Tab-separated table of C-alpha atoms in Angstrom:
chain	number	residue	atom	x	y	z
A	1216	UNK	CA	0.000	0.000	0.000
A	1217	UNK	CA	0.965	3.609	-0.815
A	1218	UNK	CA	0.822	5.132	2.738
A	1219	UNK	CA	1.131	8.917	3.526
A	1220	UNK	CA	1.673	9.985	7.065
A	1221	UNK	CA	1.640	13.591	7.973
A	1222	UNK	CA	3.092	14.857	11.239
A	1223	UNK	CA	6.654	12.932	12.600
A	1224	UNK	CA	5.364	13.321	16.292
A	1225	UNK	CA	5.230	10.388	18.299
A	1226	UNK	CA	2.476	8.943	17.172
A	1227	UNK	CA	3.546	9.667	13.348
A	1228	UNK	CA	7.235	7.995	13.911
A	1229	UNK	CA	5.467	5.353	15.701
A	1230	UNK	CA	3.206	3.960	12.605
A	1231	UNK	CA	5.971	5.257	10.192
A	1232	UNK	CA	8.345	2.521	12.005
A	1233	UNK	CA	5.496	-0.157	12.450
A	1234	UNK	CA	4.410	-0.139	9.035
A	1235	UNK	CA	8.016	0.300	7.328
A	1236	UNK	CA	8.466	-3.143	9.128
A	1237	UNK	CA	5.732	-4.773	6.771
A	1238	UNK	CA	7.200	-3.041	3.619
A	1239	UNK	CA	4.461	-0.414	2.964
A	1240	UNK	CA	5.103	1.977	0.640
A	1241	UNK	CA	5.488	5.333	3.233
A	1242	UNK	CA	6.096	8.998	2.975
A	1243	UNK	CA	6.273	10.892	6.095
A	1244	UNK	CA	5.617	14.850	5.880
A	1245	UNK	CA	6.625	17.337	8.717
A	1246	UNK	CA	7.831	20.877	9.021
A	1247	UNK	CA	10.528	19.953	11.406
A	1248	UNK	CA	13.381	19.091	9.514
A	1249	UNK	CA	15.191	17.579	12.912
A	1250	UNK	CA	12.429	15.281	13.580
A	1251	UNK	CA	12.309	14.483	9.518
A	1252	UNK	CA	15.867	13.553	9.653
A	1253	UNK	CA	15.550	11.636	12.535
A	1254	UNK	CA	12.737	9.449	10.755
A	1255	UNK	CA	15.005	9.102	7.677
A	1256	UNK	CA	17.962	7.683	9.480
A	1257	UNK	CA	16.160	5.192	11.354
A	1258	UNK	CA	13.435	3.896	9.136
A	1259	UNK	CA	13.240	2.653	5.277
A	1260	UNK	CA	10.478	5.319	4.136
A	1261	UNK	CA	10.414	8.569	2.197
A	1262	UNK	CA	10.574	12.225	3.628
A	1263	UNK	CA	9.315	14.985	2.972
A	1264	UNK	CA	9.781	18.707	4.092
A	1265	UNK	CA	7.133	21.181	4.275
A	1266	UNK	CA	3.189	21.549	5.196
A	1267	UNK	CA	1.431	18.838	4.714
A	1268	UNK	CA	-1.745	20.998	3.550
A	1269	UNK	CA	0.218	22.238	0.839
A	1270	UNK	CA	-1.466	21.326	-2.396
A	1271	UNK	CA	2.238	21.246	-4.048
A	1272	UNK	CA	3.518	18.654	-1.233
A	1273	UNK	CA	0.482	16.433	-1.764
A	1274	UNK	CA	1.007	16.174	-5.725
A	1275	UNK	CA	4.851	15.566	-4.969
A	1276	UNK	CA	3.841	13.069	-2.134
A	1277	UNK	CA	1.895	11.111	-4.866
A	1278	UNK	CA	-1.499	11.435	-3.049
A	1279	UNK	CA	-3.719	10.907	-6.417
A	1280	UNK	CA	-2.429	7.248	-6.175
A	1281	UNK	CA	-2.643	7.021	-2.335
A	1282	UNK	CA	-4.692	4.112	-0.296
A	1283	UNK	CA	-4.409	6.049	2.880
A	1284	UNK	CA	-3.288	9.595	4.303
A	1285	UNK	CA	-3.303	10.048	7.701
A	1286	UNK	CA	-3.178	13.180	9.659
A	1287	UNK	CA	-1.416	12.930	12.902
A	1288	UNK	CA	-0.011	16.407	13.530
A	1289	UNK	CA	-0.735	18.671	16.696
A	1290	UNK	CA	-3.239	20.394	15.507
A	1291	UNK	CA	-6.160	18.991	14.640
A	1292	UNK	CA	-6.895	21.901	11.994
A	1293	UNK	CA	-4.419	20.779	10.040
A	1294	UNK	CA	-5.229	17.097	10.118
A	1295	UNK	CA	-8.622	17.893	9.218
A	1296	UNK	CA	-7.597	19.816	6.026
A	1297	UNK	CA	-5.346	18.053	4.970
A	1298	UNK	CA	-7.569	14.705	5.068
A	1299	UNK	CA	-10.093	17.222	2.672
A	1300	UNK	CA	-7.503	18.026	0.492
A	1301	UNK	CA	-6.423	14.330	0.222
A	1302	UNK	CA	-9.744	12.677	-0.588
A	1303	UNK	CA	-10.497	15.729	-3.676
A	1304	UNK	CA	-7.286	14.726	-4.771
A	1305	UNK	CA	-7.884	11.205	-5.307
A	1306	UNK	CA	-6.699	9.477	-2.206
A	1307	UNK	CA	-9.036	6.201	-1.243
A	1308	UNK	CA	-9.226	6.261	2.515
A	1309	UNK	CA	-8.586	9.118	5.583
A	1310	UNK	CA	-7.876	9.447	8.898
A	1311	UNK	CA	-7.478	12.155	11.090
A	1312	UNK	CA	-6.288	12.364	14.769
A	1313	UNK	CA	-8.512	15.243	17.026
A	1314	UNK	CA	-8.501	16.280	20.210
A	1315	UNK	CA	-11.679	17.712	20.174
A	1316	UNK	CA	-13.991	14.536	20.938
A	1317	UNK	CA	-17.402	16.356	20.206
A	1318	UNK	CA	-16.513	15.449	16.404
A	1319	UNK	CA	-16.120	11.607	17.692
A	1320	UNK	CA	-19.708	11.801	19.644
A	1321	UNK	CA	-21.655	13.172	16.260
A	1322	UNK	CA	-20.015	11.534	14.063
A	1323	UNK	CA	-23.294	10.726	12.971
A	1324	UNK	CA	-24.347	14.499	13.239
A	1325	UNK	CA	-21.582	16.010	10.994
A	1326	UNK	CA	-20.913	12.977	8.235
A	1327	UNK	CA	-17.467	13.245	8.016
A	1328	UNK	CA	-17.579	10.690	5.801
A	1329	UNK	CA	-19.326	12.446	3.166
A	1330	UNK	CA	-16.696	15.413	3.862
A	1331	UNK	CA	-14.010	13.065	3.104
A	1332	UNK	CA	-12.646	12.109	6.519
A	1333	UNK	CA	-13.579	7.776	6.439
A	1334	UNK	CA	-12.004	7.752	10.185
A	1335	UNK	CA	-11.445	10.083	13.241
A	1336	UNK	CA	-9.272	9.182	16.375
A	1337	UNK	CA	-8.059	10.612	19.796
A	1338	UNK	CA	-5.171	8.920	21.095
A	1339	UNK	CA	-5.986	10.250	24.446
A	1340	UNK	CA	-9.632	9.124	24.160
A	1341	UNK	CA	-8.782	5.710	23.960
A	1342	UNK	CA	-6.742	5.839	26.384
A	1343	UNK	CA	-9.213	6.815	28.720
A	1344	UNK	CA	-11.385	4.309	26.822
A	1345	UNK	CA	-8.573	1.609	27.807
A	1346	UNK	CA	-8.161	2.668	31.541
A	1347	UNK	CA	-11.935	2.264	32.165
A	1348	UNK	CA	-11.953	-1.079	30.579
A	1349	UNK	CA	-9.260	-1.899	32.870
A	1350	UNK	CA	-11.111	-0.664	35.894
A	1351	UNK	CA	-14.119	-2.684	34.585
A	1352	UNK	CA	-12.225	-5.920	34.416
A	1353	UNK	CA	-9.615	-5.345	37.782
A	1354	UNK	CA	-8.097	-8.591	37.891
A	1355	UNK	CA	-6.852	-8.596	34.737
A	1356	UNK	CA	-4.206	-6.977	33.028
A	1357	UNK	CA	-4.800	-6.439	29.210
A	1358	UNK	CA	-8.667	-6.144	28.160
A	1359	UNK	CA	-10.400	-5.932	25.092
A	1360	UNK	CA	-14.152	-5.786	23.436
A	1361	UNK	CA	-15.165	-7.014	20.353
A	1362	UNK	CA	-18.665	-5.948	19.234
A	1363	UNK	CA	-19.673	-3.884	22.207
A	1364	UNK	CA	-19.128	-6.955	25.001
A	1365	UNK	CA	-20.317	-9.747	22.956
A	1366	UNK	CA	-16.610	-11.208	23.371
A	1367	UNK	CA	-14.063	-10.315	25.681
A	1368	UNK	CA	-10.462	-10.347	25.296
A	1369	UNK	CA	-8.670	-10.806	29.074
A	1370	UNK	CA	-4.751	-11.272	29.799
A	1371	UNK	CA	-4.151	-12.597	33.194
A	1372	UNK	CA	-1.340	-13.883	35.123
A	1373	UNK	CA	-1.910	-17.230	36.529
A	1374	UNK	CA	-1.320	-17.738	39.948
A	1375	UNK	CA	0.428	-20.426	41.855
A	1376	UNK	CA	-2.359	-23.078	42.604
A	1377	UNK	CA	-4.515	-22.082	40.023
A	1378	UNK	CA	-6.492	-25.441	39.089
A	1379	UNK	CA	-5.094	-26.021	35.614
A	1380	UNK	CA	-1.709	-25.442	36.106
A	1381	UNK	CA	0.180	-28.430	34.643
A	1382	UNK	CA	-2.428	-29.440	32.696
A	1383	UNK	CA	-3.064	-29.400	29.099
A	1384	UNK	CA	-5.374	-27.217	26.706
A	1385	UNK	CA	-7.047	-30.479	26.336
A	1386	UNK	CA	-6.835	-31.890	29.418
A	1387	UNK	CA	-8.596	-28.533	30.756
A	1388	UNK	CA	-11.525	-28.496	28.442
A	1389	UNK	CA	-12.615	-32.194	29.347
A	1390	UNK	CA	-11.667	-31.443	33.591
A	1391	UNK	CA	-14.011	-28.843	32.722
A	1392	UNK	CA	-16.739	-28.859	30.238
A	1393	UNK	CA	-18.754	-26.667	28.790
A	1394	UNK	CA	-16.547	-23.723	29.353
A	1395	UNK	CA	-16.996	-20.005	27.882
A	1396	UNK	CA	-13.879	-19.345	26.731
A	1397	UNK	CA	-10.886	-20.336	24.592
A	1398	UNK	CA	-6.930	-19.471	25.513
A	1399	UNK	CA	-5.075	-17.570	22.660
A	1400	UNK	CA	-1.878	-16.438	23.013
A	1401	UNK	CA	0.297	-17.538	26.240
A	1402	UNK	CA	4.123	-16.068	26.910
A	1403	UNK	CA	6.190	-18.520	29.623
A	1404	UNK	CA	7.486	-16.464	32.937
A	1405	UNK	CA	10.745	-15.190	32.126
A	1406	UNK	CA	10.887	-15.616	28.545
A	1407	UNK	CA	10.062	-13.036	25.073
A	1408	UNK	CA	8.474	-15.920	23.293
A	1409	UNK	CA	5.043	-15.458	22.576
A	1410	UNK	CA	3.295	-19.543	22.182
A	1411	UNK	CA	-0.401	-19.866	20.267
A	1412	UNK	CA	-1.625	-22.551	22.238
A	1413	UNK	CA	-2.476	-25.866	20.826
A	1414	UNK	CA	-4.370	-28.899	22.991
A	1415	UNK	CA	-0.848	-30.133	24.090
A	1416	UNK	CA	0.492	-26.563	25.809
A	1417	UNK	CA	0.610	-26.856	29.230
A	1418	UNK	CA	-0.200	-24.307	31.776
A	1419	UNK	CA	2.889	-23.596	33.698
A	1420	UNK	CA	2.857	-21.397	36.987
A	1421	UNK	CA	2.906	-17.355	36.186
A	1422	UNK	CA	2.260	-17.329	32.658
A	1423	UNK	CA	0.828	-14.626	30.662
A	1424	UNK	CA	-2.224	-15.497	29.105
A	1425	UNK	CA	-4.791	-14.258	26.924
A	1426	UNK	CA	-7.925	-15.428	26.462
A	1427	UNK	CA	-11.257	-14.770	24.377
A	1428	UNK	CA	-14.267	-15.396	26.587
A	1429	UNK	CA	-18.307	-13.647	26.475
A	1430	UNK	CA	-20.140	-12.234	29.306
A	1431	UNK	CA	-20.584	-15.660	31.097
A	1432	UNK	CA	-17.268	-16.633	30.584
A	1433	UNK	CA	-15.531	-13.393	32.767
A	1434	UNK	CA	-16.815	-15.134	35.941
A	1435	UNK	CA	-15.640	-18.421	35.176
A	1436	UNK	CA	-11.858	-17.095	34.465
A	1437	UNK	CA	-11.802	-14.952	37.645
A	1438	UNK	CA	-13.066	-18.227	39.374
A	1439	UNK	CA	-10.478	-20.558	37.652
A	1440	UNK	CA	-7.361	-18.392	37.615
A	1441	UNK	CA	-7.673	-18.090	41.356
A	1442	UNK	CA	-8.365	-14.525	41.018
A	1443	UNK	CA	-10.899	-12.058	42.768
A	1444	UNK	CA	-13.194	-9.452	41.023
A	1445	UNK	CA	-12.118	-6.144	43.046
A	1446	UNK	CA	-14.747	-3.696	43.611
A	1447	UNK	CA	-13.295	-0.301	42.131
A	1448	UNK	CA	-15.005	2.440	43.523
A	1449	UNK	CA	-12.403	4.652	44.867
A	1450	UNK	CA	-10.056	6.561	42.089
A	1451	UNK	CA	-6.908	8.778	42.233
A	1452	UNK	CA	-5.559	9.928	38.814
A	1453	UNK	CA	-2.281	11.158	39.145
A	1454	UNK	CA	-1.915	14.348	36.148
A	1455	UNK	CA	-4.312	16.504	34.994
A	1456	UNK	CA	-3.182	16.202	30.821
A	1457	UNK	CA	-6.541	14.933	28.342
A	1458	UNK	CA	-5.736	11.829	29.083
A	1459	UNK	CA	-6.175	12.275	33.093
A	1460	UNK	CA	-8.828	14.958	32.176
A	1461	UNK	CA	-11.123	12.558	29.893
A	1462	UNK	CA	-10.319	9.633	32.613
A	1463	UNK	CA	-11.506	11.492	35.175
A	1464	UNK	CA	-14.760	12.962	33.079
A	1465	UNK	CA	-15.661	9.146	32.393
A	1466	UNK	CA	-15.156	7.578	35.440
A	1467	UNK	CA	-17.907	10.702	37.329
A	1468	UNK	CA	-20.431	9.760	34.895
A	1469	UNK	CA	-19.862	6.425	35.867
A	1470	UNK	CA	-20.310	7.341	39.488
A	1471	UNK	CA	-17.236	6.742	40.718
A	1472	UNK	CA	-15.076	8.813	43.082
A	1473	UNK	CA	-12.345	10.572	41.947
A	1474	UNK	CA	-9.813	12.611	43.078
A	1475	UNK	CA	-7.472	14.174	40.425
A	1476	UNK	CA	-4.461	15.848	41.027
A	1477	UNK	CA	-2.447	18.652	39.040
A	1478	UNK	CA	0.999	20.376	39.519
A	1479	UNK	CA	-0.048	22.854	37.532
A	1480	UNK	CA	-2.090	25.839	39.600
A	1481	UNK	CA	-4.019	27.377	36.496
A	1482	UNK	CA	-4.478	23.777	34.976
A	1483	UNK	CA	-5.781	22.066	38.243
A	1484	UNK	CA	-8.259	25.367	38.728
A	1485	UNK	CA	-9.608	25.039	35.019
A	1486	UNK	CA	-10.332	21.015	35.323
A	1487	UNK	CA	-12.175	21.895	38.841
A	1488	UNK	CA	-14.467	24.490	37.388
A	1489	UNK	CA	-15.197	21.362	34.004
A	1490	UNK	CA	-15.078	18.478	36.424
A	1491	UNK	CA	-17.237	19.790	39.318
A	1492	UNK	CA	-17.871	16.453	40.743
A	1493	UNK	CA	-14.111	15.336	40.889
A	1494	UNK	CA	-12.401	16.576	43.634
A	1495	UNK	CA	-8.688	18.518	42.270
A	1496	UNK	CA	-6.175	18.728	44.869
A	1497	UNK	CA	-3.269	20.918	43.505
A	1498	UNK	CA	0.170	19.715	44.260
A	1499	UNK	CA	3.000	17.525	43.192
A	1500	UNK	CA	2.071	14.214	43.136
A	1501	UNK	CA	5.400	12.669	43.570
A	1502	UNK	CA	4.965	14.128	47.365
A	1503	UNK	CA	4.762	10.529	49.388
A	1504	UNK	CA	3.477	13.014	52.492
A	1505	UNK	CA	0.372	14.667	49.995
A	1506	UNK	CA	-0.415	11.602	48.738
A	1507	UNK	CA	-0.894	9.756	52.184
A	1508	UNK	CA	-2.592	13.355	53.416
A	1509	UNK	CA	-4.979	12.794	50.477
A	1510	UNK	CA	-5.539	9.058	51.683
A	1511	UNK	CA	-4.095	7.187	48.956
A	1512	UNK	CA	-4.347	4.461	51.145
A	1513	UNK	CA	-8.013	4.331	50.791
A	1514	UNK	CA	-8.121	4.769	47.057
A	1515	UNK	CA	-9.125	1.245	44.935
A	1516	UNK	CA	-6.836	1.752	42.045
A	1517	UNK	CA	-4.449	4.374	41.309
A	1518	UNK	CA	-3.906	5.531	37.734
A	1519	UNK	CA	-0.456	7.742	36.592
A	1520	UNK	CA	-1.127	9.427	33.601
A	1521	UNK	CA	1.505	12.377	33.903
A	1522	UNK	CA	3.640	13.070	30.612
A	1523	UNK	CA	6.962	11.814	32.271
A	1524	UNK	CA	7.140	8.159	31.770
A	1525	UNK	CA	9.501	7.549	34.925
A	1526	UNK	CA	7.289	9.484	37.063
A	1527	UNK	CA	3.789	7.457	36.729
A	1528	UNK	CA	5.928	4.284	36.935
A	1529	UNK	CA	7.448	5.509	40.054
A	1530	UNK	CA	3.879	6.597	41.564
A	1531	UNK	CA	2.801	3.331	40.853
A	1532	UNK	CA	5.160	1.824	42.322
A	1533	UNK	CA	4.314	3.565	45.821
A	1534	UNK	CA	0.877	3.263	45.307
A	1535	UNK	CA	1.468	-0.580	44.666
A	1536	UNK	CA	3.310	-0.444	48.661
A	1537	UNK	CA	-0.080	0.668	50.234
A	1538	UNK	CA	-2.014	-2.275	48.767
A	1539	UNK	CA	-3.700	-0.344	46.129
A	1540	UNK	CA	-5.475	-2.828	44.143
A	1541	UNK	CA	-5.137	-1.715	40.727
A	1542	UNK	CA	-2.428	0.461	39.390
A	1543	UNK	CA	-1.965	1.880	35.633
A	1544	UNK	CA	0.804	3.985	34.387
A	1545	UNK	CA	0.994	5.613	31.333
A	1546	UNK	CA	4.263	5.295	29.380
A	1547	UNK	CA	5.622	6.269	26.036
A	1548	UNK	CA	9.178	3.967	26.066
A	1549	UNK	CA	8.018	0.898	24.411
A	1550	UNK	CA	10.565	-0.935	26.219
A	1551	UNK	CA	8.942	-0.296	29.384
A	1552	UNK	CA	5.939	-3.116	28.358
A	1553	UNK	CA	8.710	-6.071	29.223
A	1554	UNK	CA	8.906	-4.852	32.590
A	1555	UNK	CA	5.678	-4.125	33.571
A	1556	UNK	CA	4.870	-7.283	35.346
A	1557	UNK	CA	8.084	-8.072	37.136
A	1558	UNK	CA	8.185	-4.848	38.735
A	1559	UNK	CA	5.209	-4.851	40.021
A	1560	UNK	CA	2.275	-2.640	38.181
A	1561	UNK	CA	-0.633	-3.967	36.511
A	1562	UNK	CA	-0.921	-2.835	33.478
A	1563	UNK	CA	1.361	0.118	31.055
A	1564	UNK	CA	-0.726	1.845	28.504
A	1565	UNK	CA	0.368	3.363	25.498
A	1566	UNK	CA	-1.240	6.142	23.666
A	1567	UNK	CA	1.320	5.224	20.283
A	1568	UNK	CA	0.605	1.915	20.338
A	1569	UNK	CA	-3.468	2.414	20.938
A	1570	UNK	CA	-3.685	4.891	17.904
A	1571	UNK	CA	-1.529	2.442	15.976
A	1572	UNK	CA	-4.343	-0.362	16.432
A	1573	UNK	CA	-6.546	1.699	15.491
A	1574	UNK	CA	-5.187	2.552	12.238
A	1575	UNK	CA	-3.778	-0.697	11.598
A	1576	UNK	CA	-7.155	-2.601	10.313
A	1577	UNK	CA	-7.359	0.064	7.206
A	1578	UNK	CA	-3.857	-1.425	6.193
A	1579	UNK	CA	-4.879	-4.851	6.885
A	1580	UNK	CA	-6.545	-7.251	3.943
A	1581	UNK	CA	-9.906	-8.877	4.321
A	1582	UNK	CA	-12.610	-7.050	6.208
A	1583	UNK	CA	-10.955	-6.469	9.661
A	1584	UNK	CA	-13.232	-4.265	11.762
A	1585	UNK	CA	-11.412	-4.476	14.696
A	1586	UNK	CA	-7.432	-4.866	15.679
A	1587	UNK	CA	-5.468	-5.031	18.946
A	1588	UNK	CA	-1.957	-5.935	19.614
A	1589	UNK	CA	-1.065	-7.687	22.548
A	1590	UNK	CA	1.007	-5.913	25.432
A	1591	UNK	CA	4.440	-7.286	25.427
A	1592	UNK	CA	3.521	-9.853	23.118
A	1593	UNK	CA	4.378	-9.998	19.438
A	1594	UNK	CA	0.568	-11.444	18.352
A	1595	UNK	CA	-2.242	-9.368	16.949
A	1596	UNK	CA	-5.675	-10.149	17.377
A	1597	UNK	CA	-8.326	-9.305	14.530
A	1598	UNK	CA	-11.495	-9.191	13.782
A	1599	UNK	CA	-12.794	-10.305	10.455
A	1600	UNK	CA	-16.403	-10.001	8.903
A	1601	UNK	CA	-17.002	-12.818	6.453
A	1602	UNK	CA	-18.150	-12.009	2.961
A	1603	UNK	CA	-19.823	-14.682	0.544
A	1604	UNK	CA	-16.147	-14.614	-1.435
A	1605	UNK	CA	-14.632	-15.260	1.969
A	1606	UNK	CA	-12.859	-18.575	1.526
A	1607	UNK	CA	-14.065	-19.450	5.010
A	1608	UNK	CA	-17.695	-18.936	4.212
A	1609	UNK	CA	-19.481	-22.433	4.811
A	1610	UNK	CA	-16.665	-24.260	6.048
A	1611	UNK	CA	-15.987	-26.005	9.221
A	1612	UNK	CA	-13.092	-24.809	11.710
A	1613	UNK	CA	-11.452	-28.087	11.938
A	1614	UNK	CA	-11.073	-28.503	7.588
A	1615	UNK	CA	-9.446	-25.101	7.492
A	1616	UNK	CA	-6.493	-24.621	6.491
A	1617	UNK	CA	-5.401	-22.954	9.314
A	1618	UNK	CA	-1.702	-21.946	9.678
A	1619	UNK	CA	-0.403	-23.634	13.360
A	1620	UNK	CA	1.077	-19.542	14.312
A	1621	UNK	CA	-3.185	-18.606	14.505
A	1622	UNK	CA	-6.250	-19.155	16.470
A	1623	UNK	CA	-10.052	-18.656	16.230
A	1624	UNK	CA	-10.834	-17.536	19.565
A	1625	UNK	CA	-14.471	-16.812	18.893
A	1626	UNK	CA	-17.221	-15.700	16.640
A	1627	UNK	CA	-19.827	-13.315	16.305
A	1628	UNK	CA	-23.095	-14.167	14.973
A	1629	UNK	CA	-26.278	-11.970	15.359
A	1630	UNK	CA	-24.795	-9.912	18.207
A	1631	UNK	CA	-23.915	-13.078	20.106
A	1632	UNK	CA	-20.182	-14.335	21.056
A	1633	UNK	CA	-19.750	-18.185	20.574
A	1634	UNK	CA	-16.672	-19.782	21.528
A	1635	UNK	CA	-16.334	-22.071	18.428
A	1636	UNK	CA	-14.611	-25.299	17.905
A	1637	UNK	CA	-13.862	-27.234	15.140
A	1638	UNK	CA	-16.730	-28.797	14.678
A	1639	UNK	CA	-18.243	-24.641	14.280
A	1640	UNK	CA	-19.543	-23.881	10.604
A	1641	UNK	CA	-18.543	-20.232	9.427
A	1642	UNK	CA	-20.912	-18.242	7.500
A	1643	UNK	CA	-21.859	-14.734	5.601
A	1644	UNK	CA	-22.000	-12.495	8.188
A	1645	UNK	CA	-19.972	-14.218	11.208
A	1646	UNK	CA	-17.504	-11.677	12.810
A	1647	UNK	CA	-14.493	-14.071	13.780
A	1648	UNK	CA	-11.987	-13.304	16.108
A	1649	UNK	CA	-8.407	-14.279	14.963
A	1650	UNK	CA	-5.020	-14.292	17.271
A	1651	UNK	CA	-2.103	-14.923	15.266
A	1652	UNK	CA	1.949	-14.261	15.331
A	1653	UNK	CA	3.280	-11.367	12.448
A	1654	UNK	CA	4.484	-14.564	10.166
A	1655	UNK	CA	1.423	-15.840	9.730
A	1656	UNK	CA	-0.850	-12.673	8.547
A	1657	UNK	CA	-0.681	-12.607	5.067
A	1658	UNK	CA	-2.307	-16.726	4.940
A	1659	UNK	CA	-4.945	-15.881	7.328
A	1660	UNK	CA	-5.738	-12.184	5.575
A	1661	UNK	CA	-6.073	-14.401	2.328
A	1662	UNK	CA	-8.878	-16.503	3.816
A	1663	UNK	CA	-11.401	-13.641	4.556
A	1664	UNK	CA	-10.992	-11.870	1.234
């Protein structure tokens, strides 16, 4: 695909590098030559210098034979225009990141579609979108939904004593029947390798695993993994920035209690007067005496979502000493995700790598409504809809041709999650949820076409 990406930010360098590892055809446009060059030593793409709504930069960026431009500068202005410009000028699809998430809630409203923008995103709306999830599912670390609930994707740690430890997928499923959901990707304690379990992995004590499950399923897991659903109630958010801001604005309509605070004076007295029912304590948050003043003690979970990396780990970290039961930092160091669990938090969250799921199903073949990669694995999880020239359409799991790096971890049909085995039938229609390693992409993307 002939990618364009405007704005060498964060996010921007982030997909540039992500997709330059599958060989997409990418040109990256900023007006900072520093962060240009930095993009052009490090990655195998095209550069270009200049502004990106700049009719003349377009035509020389090729975007009249473009499959996708996306706009991930600072200002949402720009991203916006530039995603107009694009689409008159022949490009196929659009997206383009905003802050301002009244355009995401009337969507409907505006048709941004029919303006030429096929996809908008906030980076720090899904974060917040992430950390609630989180909260929703406590025990866990990693969380997903596919189709609004109807399956859940869950990463847990399993626990010494946990009843299937040392046993097989296999031997699992017959100890106990009639389960609700299926194991999908599974990375050993101490190791980088990510497995796709077959009915010969064993469970070993303190591995990683993901699983696709529905609503009935959740219970089960918590039950079976030796884990206990925490009642979250009590919430301090550490950094008043949109992500901590949005957090915070979700989590009061939710009814929970929240206490937010902000070094910043002007910033913390600005959220107070939009957040009326959070209560804003201005100070430094890295102050161990504030922070017991302000009874972190008593808080449920404790979430870090300052823009210093090192500091939200840290605070995590302390919180983690008082028995808080659920921590979340927010980090930008992708490196960090390895260490995550052996120091202790529950779960790192990255705006880059959130955005980048996002965008990644438009590059993906097949129709893939939904993508997530897994934290500190190297798996993706997708979500295909089957078409009637879907080579899957009509056949049974167990006769595919399945490549042994993928899963089906559960399908969609009518609004309702099955967990299907191979004796399942796949038709027009289904929405199947796939986990599979990078190598093995390209074979399953060529079954849903």
């Amino acid at each position: 695909m002939r990618i364009i990406i405007a704005g060498a930010g964060e996010v921007g360098f982030h997909l540039a590098k992500l997709l330059s590892y599958e060989s997409q055809n990418i040109t990256l446009i900023d007006s900072n030559k520093e962060s240009l060059t930095y993009a052009d030593n490090h990655l195998d793409i095209k550069v270009l210098k200049g502004d990106a709504t700049s009719i003349s930069i377009l035509r020389e960026a090729k975007v009249d034979s473009s499959d996708l431009v996306i706009g991930v500068t600072s200002s949402e202005t720009t991203n916006i225009t530039l995603c107009l410009l694009a689409k008159q000028m022949g490009c196929k699809k659009t997206i383009a990141r905003i802050s301002n998430i009244e355009f995401i809630d009337n969507k409907e409203l505006i048709r941004f579609s029919e303006m030429g923008i096929d996809e908008l995103i906030s980076p720090e709306e899904l974060a917040a979108t992430e950390i609630q999830l989180l909260l929703n599912q406590s025990a866990f670390f990693d969380t997903y939904e596919f189709e609004a609930g109807a399956l859940i994707m869950v990463g847990v740690t399993l626990p010494t004593g946990a009843p299937f430890i040392g046993k097989s997928v296999k031997d699992a499923a017959n100890i106990f029947p009639g389960l609700h959901f299926m194991p999908i990707a599974m990375q050993r304690f101490g190791t980088q390798f990510t497995l796709i379990p077959r009915g010969d992995t064993v469970f070993k004590d303190k591995d990683q695993v993901y699983f696709v499950t529905d609503k009935e399923g959740v219970d089960e897991l918590y039950k079976l993994t030796g884990k206990t659903k925490e009642d979250i109630k009590n919430v301090m958010i550490l950094g008043g920035s949109k992500v901590g801001f949005n957090t915070a604005r979700d989590l009061c309509a939710k009814k929970f209690n929240v206490k937010l605070i902000e070094k910043n004076k002007e910033k913390a007295f600005d959220i107070s007067d939009r957040l009326p029912n959070v209560l804003v304590i201005n100070g430094d948050g890295r102050n161990v005496e504030l922070l017991d003043e302000e009874s972190l003690e008593s808080m449920d979970a404790f979430i870090a979502v300052t823009g210093n990396s090192e500091t939200n780990i840290m605070s995590c970290l302390m919180a983690r000493s008082k028995n808080i039961k659920k921590t979340i930092a927010l980090v930008e160091n992708m490196d960090y995700f390895q260490l995550s669990q052996s120091i202790g938090i529950d779960t790192l969250i990255n705006k880059k790598l959130l955005a980048a799921n996002n965008i990644f199903r438009y590059i993906r073949r097949g129709e893939v409504v939904a993508l997530t990669r897994l934290n500190n694995l190297n798996a993706e999880i997708l979500e295909f809809e089957v078409k009637a020239t879907s080579k899957v359409n009509g056949e049974i799991i167990r006769e595919l041709e399945f490549p042994r790096a993928a899963i089906i971890g559960g399908i969609v049909r009518n609004g309702k999650g099955n967990i299907a085995l191979g004796d399942f039938r796949i038709e027009e229609g289904d929405r199947v949820v796939v986990c599979c390693l990078p190598d093995s992409i390209s074979k399953i993307e060529r079954l849903f076409i």
